[in-house]
Coordinates of C-alpha atoms in Angstrom, one line a residue:
Chain A
M19 CA -67.1 44.4 -60.3
Q20 CA -65.0 46.5 -62.6
R21 CA -65.5 43.8 -65.2
D22 CA -69.2 43.8 -64.8
S23 CA -69.4 47.6 -65.2
F24 CA -67.2 47.3 -68.3
K25 CA -69.6 44.7 -69.8
Q26 CA -72.6 46.9 -69.0
H27 CA -70.9 49.8 -70.6
I28 CA -70.2 47.7 -73.8
S29 CA -73.8 46.5 -73.8
G30 CA -75.0 50.0 -73.4
Q31 CA -72.9 51.1 -76.4
F32 CA -74.2 48.2 -78.4
N33 CA -77.8 49.1 -77.7
A34 CA -77.1 52.7 -78.6
E35 CA -75.7 51.5 -81.9
L36 CA -78.7 49.3 -82.7
E37 CA -81.0 52.2 -81.8
A38 CA -79.0 54.5 -84.0
V39 CA -79.0 52.3 -87.1
K40 CA -82.8 51.8 -86.6
N41 CA -83.3 55.6 -86.4
H42 CA -81.1 56.2 -89.5
L43 CA -83.3 53.7 -91.4
L44 CA -86.4 55.5 -90.3
E45 CA -84.9 58.8 -91.4
M46 CA -84.1 57.3 -94.8
G47 CA -87.7 56.0 -94.9
G48 CA -89.0 59.5 -94.2
R49 CA -86.8 60.9 -96.9
V50 CA -88.0 58.5 -99.6
E51 CA -91.6 58.9 -98.5
S52 CA -91.2 62.6 -99.2
Q53 CA -89.4 62.0 -102.5
V54 CA -92.4 59.9 -103.7
A55 CA -94.9 62.5 -102.6
L56 CA -93.0 65.3 -104.2
A57 CA -92.6 63.3 -107.5
V58 CA -96.3 62.6 -107.7
E59 CA -97.1 66.2 -107.0
A60 CA -94.7 67.3 -109.7
L61 CA -96.2 64.9 -112.1
L62 CA -99.8 66.1 -111.4
A63 CA -98.8 69.8 -111.6
R64 CA -96.5 69.2 -114.6
D65 CA -93.9 71.0 -112.5
S66 CA -90.5 70.4 -114.0
G67 CA -88.7 72.4 -111.3
Q68 CA -90.0 70.3 -108.4
A69 CA -89.3 67.2 -110.5
A70 CA -85.7 68.3 -111.0
D71 CA -85.4 68.7 -107.2
V72 CA -86.6 65.2 -106.6
I73 CA -84.0 63.8 -109.1
A74 CA -81.2 65.8 -107.4
G75 CA -82.4 64.6 -104.0
D76 CA -81.9 61.0 -104.9
E77 CA -78.1 61.4 -104.3
E78 CA -78.8 61.9 -100.6
V79 CA -80.9 58.8 -100.4
N80 CA -78.1 56.8 -101.9
I81 CA -75.6 58.2 -99.4
M82 CA -78.0 57.3 -96.6
Q83 CA -78.1 53.7 -97.9
V84 CA -74.3 53.3 -98.1
K85 CA -73.9 54.7 -94.6
I86 CA -76.6 52.5 -93.0
D87 CA -75.1 49.4 -94.8
E88 CA -71.7 50.3 -93.4
E89 CA -73.2 50.6 -89.9
C90 CA -74.7 47.1 -90.3
S91 CA -71.4 45.7 -91.4
H92 CA -69.6 47.2 -88.5
I93 CA -72.2 45.9 -86.0
L94 CA -72.0 42.4 -87.5
A95 CA -68.1 42.5 -87.4
R96 CA -67.6 44.1 -84.0
R97 CA -70.6 43.1 -81.9
Q98 CA -71.4 39.7 -83.3
P99 CA -75.1 40.1 -82.5
A100 CA -77.3 37.1 -81.8
A101 CA -81.1 36.3 -81.8
S102 CA -83.3 39.3 -82.2
D103 CA -80.4 41.8 -82.4
L104 CA -79.0 39.8 -85.4
R105 CA -82.5 39.8 -87.0
L106 CA -82.7 43.6 -86.6
V107 CA -79.4 44.1 -88.4
I108 CA -80.3 41.7 -91.2
A109 CA -83.8 43.3 -91.5
V110 CA -82.2 46.8 -91.7
A111 CA -79.8 45.7 -94.4
K112 CA -82.6 44.2 -96.4
V113 CA -84.9 47.3 -95.9
T114 CA -82.2 49.8 -97.1
T115 CA -82.3 48.0 -100.5
D116 CA -86.0 48.5 -100.7
L117 CA -85.9 52.1 -99.6
E118 CA -83.2 52.9 -102.0
R119 CA -85.2 51.4 -104.8
I120 CA -88.3 53.4 -103.8
G121 CA -86.0 56.5 -104.2
D122 CA -85.2 55.3 -107.7
E123 CA -88.8 54.9 -108.5
A124 CA -89.5 58.5 -107.3
T125 CA -86.7 59.6 -109.7
K126 CA -88.4 57.7 -112.5
I127 CA -91.7 59.4 -111.7
A128 CA -90.0 62.8 -111.7
R129 CA -88.4 62.1 -115.1
Q130 CA -91.9 61.4 -116.5
A131 CA -93.1 64.6 -114.9
I132 CA -90.4 66.5 -116.8
T133 CA -91.3 64.9 -120.1
L134 CA -95.0 65.6 -119.5
S135 CA -94.4 69.2 -118.6
E136 CA -92.9 69.6 -122.1
Q137 CA -95.9 68.2 -123.9
A138 CA -99.1 69.8 -124.9
Q139 CA -101.9 69.0 -122.5
S140 CA -104.0 66.0 -123.6
R141 CA -106.5 63.8 -122.1
S142 CA -104.7 62.1 -119.2
G143 CA -104.8 59.6 -116.4
S144 CA -104.2 62.1 -113.6
A145 CA -107.0 60.8 -111.5
E146 CA -105.4 57.3 -111.6
V147 CA -102.0 58.7 -110.7
R148 CA -103.4 60.7 -107.8
Q149 CA -105.4 57.8 -106.4
I150 CA -102.6 55.2 -106.7
G151 CA -100.0 57.7 -105.5
R152 CA -102.0 58.4 -102.4
H153 CA -102.6 54.7 -101.8
V154 CA -98.9 53.7 -102.0
G155 CA -97.9 56.7 -100.0
L156 CA -100.2 55.5 -97.1
M157 CA -98.8 51.9 -97.5
L158 CA -95.2 53.2 -97.2
R159 CA -96.1 55.3 -94.2
S160 CA -97.7 52.3 -92.5
A161 CA -94.8 50.0 -93.4
L162 CA -92.3 52.5 -91.8
D163 CA -94.6 52.9 -88.7
S164 CA -94.8 49.2 -88.3
F165 CA -91.1 49.0 -88.5
A166 CA -90.7 51.7 -85.9
R167 CA -93.1 50.1 -83.5
Q168 CA -92.3 46.5 -84.5
D169 CA -96.1 46.2 -85.0
E170 CA -96.7 43.0 -87.0
I171 CA -100.5 43.5 -87.3
T172 CA -100.0 46.8 -89.2
A173 CA -97.2 45.0 -91.3
V174 CA -99.7 42.3 -92.3
D175 CA -102.2 44.9 -93.4
V176 CA -99.6 46.5 -95.6
V177 CA -98.8 43.2 -97.3
V178 CA -102.4 42.4 -97.8
D179 CA -103.1 46.0 -99.1
D180 CA -100.5 45.5 -101.9
D181 CA -103.0 43.2 -103.7
T182 CA -105.5 46.1 -103.7
V183 CA -102.9 48.4 -105.3
D184 CA -102.2 45.8 -107.9
S185 CA -105.8 45.7 -108.9
E186 CA -106.1 49.4 -108.9
Y187 CA -103.0 49.5 -111.1
A188 CA -104.5 46.9 -113.6
S189 CA -107.7 48.9 -113.8
A190 CA -105.9 52.2 -114.3
M191 CA -103.9 50.6 -117.1
R192 CA -107.1 49.5 -118.9
S193 CA -108.4 53.1 -118.7
L194 CA -105.2 54.5 -120.1
V195 CA -105.2 52.0 -123.0
T196 CA -108.7 53.4 -123.9
F197 CA -107.3 56.9 -124.0
M198 CA -104.7 55.8 -126.4
M199 CA -107.1 54.0 -128.6
E200 CA -109.4 57.1 -128.8
D201 CA -106.7 59.3 -130.2
P202 CA -103.1 58.4 -131.2
H203 CA -102.0 61.8 -130.1
N204 CA -102.6 60.6 -126.6
I205 CA -100.1 57.8 -127.0
G206 CA -97.0 59.6 -126.0
P207 CA -98.2 61.4 -122.8
V208 CA -100.4 58.4 -121.7
L209 CA -97.3 56.2 -122.0
N210 CA -95.5 58.6 -119.7
E211 CA -98.3 58.3 -117.2
M212 CA -98.2 54.6 -117.5
W213 CA -94.5 54.5 -116.6
A214 CA -95.2 56.7 -113.6
L215 CA -98.0 54.4 -112.5
R216 CA -95.7 51.4 -113.0
A217 CA -93.2 53.1 -110.7
L218 CA -95.9 53.7 -108.1
E219 CA -97.0 50.1 -108.3
R220 CA -93.3 49.1 -107.6
V221 CA -93.3 51.5 -104.6
G222 CA -96.2 49.5 -103.3
D223 CA -94.2 46.3 -103.8
H224 CA -91.2 47.7 -101.9
A225 CA -93.4 48.9 -99.1
S226 CA -94.8 45.4 -98.8
N227 CA -91.2 44.0 -98.7
V228 CA -90.4 46.4 -95.8
A229 CA -93.5 45.1 -94.0
E230 CA -92.4 41.5 -94.5
Q231 CA -89.1 42.3 -92.8
V232 CA -91.1 43.7 -89.8
I233 CA -92.8 40.3 -89.5
Y234 CA -89.4 38.5 -89.8
L235 CA -88.1 40.9 -87.1
A236 CA -91.0 40.3 -84.8
R237 CA -91.2 36.5 -85.0
G238 CA -88.2 35.2 -87.0
L239 CA -90.5 34.0 -89.6
D240 CA -89.8 34.5 -93.3
V241 CA -93.2 35.3 -94.9
R242 CA -91.9 36.7 -98.2
H243 CA -93.4 34.1 -100.4
M244 CA -96.7 33.5 -98.5
E245 CA -100.0 34.4 -100.0
P246 CA -101.6 37.4 -98.2
T247 CA -104.6 35.4 -97.0
E248 CA -102.4 32.6 -95.7
L249 CA -100.2 35.2 -94.0
R250 CA -103.1 36.9 -92.2
A251 CA -104.5 33.6 -91.0
H252 CA -101.0 32.6 -89.8
I253 CA -100.2 35.8 -87.9
Q254 CA -103.7 36.2 -86.4
G255 CA -104.0 32.5 -85.5
N256 CA -100.6 32.1 -83.7
R257 CA -99.0 34.0 -81.0
N258 CA -95.4 33.6 -82.0
P259 CA -95.1 29.8 -82.3
E260 CA -92.2 29.8 -84.7
D261 CA -90.0 32.2 -82.8
R262 CA -86.9 30.2 -82.4
D263 CA -85.0 32.6 -80.2
T264 CA -87.1 34.8 -78.0
E265 CA -85.3 36.6 -75.3
Chain B
M4 CA -52.5 20.2 -79.6
Q5 CA -56.0 18.7 -79.2
R6 CA -57.3 22.2 -79.0
D7 CA -55.6 23.2 -82.3
S8 CA -56.9 20.3 -84.1
F9 CA -60.4 21.1 -82.8
K10 CA -59.9 24.7 -84.0
Q11 CA -58.8 23.4 -87.4
H12 CA -61.8 21.2 -87.5
I13 CA -64.2 24.0 -86.8
S14 CA -62.5 26.2 -89.4
G15 CA -62.7 23.4 -91.9
Q16 CA -66.5 23.1 -91.3
F17 CA -66.8 26.9 -91.5
N18 CA -65.1 27.0 -94.9
A19 CA -67.3 24.2 -96.1
E20 CA -70.4 26.2 -95.0
L21 CA -69.1 29.3 -96.8
E22 CA -68.4 27.3 -99.9
A23 CA -71.8 25.7 -99.7
V24 CA -73.7 29.0 -99.5
K25 CA -71.7 30.3 -102.4
N26 CA -72.6 27.3 -104.5
H27 CA -76.2 27.5 -103.6
L28 CA -76.2 31.1 -104.7
L29 CA -74.7 30.1 -108.0
E30 CA -77.2 27.3 -108.4
M31 CA -80.0 29.9 -107.8
G32 CA -78.3 32.1 -110.4
G33 CA -78.2 29.4 -113.0
R34 CA -81.9 28.7 -112.3
V35 CA -83.0 32.3 -112.8
E36 CA -80.8 32.6 -115.9
S37 CA -82.7 29.7 -117.4
Q38 CA -86.0 31.2 -116.3
V39 CA -85.3 34.4 -118.1
A40 CA -84.1 32.6 -121.3
L41 CA -87.2 30.3 -121.3
A42 CA -89.5 33.3 -120.7
V43 CA -88.0 35.2 -123.7
E44 CA -88.2 32.1 -125.9
A45 CA -91.9 31.7 -124.8
L46 CA -92.6 35.3 -125.7
L47 CA -91.0 35.1 -129.1
A48 CA -92.7 31.8 -129.9
R49 CA -96.0 32.9 -128.4
D50 CA -95.8 29.6 -126.5
S51 CA -98.2 29.8 -123.6
G52 CA -97.3 26.3 -122.3
Q53 CA -93.6 27.1 -121.8
A54 CA -94.7 30.5 -120.3
A55 CA -96.8 28.6 -117.8
D56 CA -93.8 26.4 -116.9
V57 CA -91.8 29.5 -116.2
I58 CA -94.5 30.9 -113.9
A59 CA -94.7 27.6 -112.1
G60 CA -90.9 27.5 -111.8
D61 CA -90.7 30.7 -109.8
E62 CA -91.8 28.9 -106.7
E63 CA -88.6 27.0 -106.7
V64 CA -86.6 30.2 -107.0
N65 CA -88.4 31.6 -104.0
I66 CA -87.6 28.5 -102.0
M67 CA -84.0 28.8 -102.9
Q68 CA -83.9 32.4 -101.7
V69 CA -85.4 31.6 -98.4
K70 CA -83.0 28.7 -97.8
I71 CA -79.9 30.7 -98.8
D72 CA -81.0 33.6 -96.5
E73 CA -81.4 31.1 -93.7
E74 CA -77.9 29.8 -94.3
C75 CA -76.6 33.3 -94.1
S76 CA -78.4 34.0 -90.8
H77 CA -77.0 30.8 -89.4
I78 CA -73.5 31.6 -90.4
L79 CA -73.7 35.1 -89.0
A80 CA -75.2 33.8 -85.7
R81 CA -72.9 30.7 -85.2
R82 CA -69.7 31.6 -86.9
Q83 CA -69.4 35.3 -86.3
P84 CA -67.4 35.8 -89.5
A85 CA -65.0 38.6 -89.9
A86 CA -63.2 40.5 -92.8
S87 CA -63.7 38.9 -96.2
D88 CA -65.8 36.0 -94.8
L89 CA -68.3 38.6 -93.4
R90 CA -68.3 40.4 -96.7
L91 CA -69.1 37.1 -98.5
V92 CA -72.1 36.5 -96.3
I93 CA -73.4 40.1 -96.7
A94 CA -72.9 39.9 -100.5
V95 CA -74.7 36.6 -100.7
A96 CA -77.6 38.0 -98.7
K97 CA -77.8 41.0 -101.0
V98 CA -77.5 39.0 -104.2
T99 CA -80.3 36.6 -103.3
T100 CA -82.6 39.6 -103.3
D101 CA -81.6 40.5 -106.9
L102 CA -81.8 37.0 -108.1
E103 CA -85.2 36.5 -106.7
R104 CA -86.3 39.7 -108.4
I105 CA -84.8 38.5 -111.7
G106 CA -87.1 35.4 -111.2
D107 CA -90.0 37.8 -110.7
E108 CA -89.2 39.6 -113.9
A109 CA -89.0 36.3 -115.8
T110 CA -92.5 35.6 -114.5
K111 CA -93.7 39.0 -115.7
I112 CA -92.3 38.3 -119.2
A113 CA -94.0 34.9 -119.2
R114 CA -97.3 36.6 -118.3
Q115 CA -96.9 38.9 -121.3
A116 CA -96.1 35.8 -123.4
I117 CA -99.4 34.2 -122.4
T118 CA -101.4 37.4 -123.2
L119 CA -99.7 37.7 -126.6
S120 CA -100.3 34.1 -127.4
E121 CA -104.0 34.8 -127.1
Q122 CA -104.0 37.8 -129.5
A123 CA -104.1 38.0 -133.2
Q124 CA -100.7 38.4 -134.7
S125 CA -99.8 42.0 -135.4
R126 CA -96.8 44.1 -136.2
S127 CA -94.5 43.6 -133.3
G128 CA -91.2 44.4 -131.6
S129 CA -89.9 40.8 -131.6
A130 CA -86.5 41.9 -132.9
E131 CA -86.1 44.3 -130.0
V132 CA -87.2 41.6 -127.4
R133 CA -84.7 39.1 -129.0
Q134 CA -81.8 41.5 -129.0
I135 CA -82.3 42.9 -125.5
G136 CA -83.1 39.5 -124.2
R137 CA -79.9 38.1 -125.5
H138 CA -77.9 41.1 -124.2
V139 CA -79.2 40.9 -120.6
G140 CA -78.9 37.1 -120.7
L141 CA -75.1 37.6 -121.4
M142 CA -74.9 40.3 -118.7
L143 CA -76.4 38.0 -116.1
R144 CA -74.1 35.1 -117.1
S145 CA -71.1 37.4 -116.8
A146 CA -72.3 38.7 -113.4
L147 CA -72.6 35.2 -112.1
D148 CA -69.3 34.1 -113.5
S149 CA -67.6 37.1 -112.0
F150 CA -69.1 36.2 -108.6
A151 CA -67.9 32.6 -109.0
R152 CA -64.4 33.6 -109.8
Q153 CA -64.4 36.8 -107.7
D154 CA -63.3 38.5 -110.9
E155 CA -63.8 42.3 -110.5
I156 CA -62.7 43.2 -114.0
T157 CA -65.6 41.2 -115.5
A158 CA -67.8 42.7 -112.8
V159 CA -66.9 46.2 -113.9
D160 CA -67.7 45.3 -117.5
V161 CA -71.2 44.2 -116.5
V162 CA -71.9 47.4 -114.6
V163 CA -70.7 49.5 -117.6
D164 CA -72.6 47.3 -120.0
D165 CA -75.9 48.2 -118.2
D166 CA -75.7 51.6 -119.7
T167 CA -75.7 50.1 -123.2
V168 CA -78.8 48.0 -122.3
D169 CA -80.5 51.2 -121.1
S170 CA -79.9 52.9 -124.4
E171 CA -81.0 49.9 -126.4
Y172 CA -84.1 49.8 -124.3
A173 CA -84.8 53.5 -124.9
S174 CA -84.4 53.1 -128.6
A175 CA -86.6 50.0 -128.7
M176 CA -89.3 51.9 -126.8
R177 CA -89.2 54.6 -129.5
S178 CA -89.7 52.0 -132.3
L179 CA -92.6 50.5 -130.4
V180 CA -94.3 53.8 -130.0
T181 CA -94.1 54.2 -133.8
F182 CA -95.9 50.9 -134.3
M183 CA -98.7 52.1 -131.9
M184 CA -99.1 55.4 -133.8
E185 CA -99.3 53.6 -137.2
D186 CA -102.3 51.5 -136.2
P187 CA -104.3 51.6 -132.9
H188 CA -104.9 47.9 -133.3
N189 CA -101.2 47.5 -132.4
I190 CA -101.6 49.3 -129.1
G191 CA -102.6 46.2 -127.0
P192 CA -99.9 43.7 -128.2
V193 CA -97.2 46.4 -128.4
L194 CA -97.9 47.4 -124.8
N195 CA -97.4 43.7 -123.8
E196 CA -94.0 43.7 -125.5
M197 CA -93.2 47.0 -123.8
W198 CA -93.8 45.4 -120.4
A199 CA -91.7 42.5 -121.4
L200 CA -88.9 44.8 -122.5
R201 CA -89.2 46.8 -119.3
A202 CA -88.8 43.5 -117.3
L203 CA -85.7 42.7 -119.4
E204 CA -84.2 46.1 -118.7
R205 CA -84.8 45.4 -115.0
V206 CA -83.0 42.1 -115.3
G207 CA -80.0 44.1 -116.6
D208 CA -80.2 46.4 -113.6
H209 CA -80.3 43.4 -111.2
A210 CA -77.3 41.8 -113.0
S211 CA -75.5 45.0 -112.5
N212 CA -76.3 45.0 -108.8
V213 CA -74.9 41.4 -108.6
A214 CA -71.7 42.7 -110.2
E215 CA -71.5 45.6 -107.8
Q216 CA -71.5 43.0 -104.9
V217 CA -68.6 41.2 -106.6
I218 CA -66.6 44.4 -106.4
Y219 CA -67.6 44.9 -102.8
L220 CA -66.6 41.4 -102.1
A221 CA -63.2 41.7 -103.9
R222 CA -62.2 45.0 -102.3
G223 CA -64.6 46.0 -99.6
L224 CA -65.6 49.0 -101.6
D225 CA -69.2 50.0 -102.0
V226 CA -69.5 51.2 -105.7
R227 CA -73.3 51.0 -105.9
H228 CA -73.7 54.7 -106.6
M229 CA -70.6 55.4 -108.7
E230 CA -70.9 56.4 -112.3
P231 CA -69.7 53.6 -114.6
T232 CA -66.8 55.6 -116.1
E233 CA -65.7 56.7 -112.6
L234 CA -65.9 53.1 -111.5
R235 CA -63.8 51.7 -114.4
A236 CA -61.1 54.4 -113.8
H237 CA -61.2 53.6 -110.1
I238 CA -60.9 49.8 -110.4
Q239 CA -58.3 49.9 -113.2
G240 CA -56.2 52.6 -111.6
N241 CA -55.9 51.2 -108.2
R242 CA -54.8 47.8 -106.9
N243 CA -57.0 47.5 -103.9
P244 CA -56.2 50.7 -102.1
E245 CA -59.4 50.9 -100.1
D246 CA -59.4 47.3 -98.9
R247 CA -59.7 47.8 -95.2
D248 CA -59.3 44.2 -94.1
T249 CA -57.2 42.1 -96.5
E250 CA -56.1 38.8 -95.2

């Protein structure tokens, strides 16, 4: 009897550790979400002070990543998780990498904001930055929500949505090239906006990676290199057929 | 006695699995190294055929990643590795992500090669692409060598070298902006070269990430967010002081 209660105690602690690492990941997600939003705002407002805050804030994101990765290593070493618990730890360790890189992209946007704040105002692609910034912000939010709720339907939407961001990005680039052609004085500032857009497009890619981990988590299926349409058909058509270790 | 020989047998199999996953990772590394080299060659020669081969070849890189990640999951689930074995598996799982993204960057360079092959020749930044391409190629080679030999001194060199690539990249960008300013007809093709350079700079970042995992592997120390100079002083000044689980 004592042994059973000991086991339950251990298993309760283990569950608490899994819950904690998941919550820390979501906190990190919330943090990078806000970093991206603040960086885009700083860019649009040419606000170098706010941009500097974003750059300084990246340190905290990095610290969060290192801590969460350590938690994952400890759980793997001491708890030897199996089945869906193991998948959760692996998914968390993969997602920290994406979130940290989203933090880096926010920093890159903030750097462009500072450069732009120092330049004379010229014709610019602010509309494009605003639109794509809002779009990838929503994608990131949905990706994190889908992780929190292990909601694979929302996760699939995020992966599919990344294609839309890619075409918005391509079309924004074409407009910006036109601004450059019109007047060589635009070249410098427009390039800064192009780098910022590139960073936003990368945020979309990372959000999509996060969503792919949600699908891995939910059904033990690695969908990272599946085409979005194939993926949607696969997820909607099958109720968990490839899950190798359901509890 | 029988039990001991059984244990030895298991441990022999386990070592073989670890050796196998490490070799598969190095094979994947060799593959992406060649993808990057071929993409740069295709860009310089404006060779759309070779560029198309690179794009088609990315599929194999993706398959390699999925397989290696599966091997890692199996080892974690069935072998419950500890100490340096656990670090190896975690490092391999992190490195596959970087190698796969290097493959993606090679694809991006190849896409720019195709676009450039369709344009009339204009003044271009081929010298910059050649130089930075060679430099990040060497970095990637060194990062993979340092992984194969668990050589943390070489790994530190790679991390430090990434700063040099970053300044070469910044200076190349300034030259390319000048080409654009000189003649608006250059804007299109120069932008394509800028995207290719950006991709090469990212390859350097990923090579540096691989090297950071070698340091983690060698001494259980997470150096991802350390400044290069701090890192070098740390590694050269200490013989493994933070290694928490040496065998």
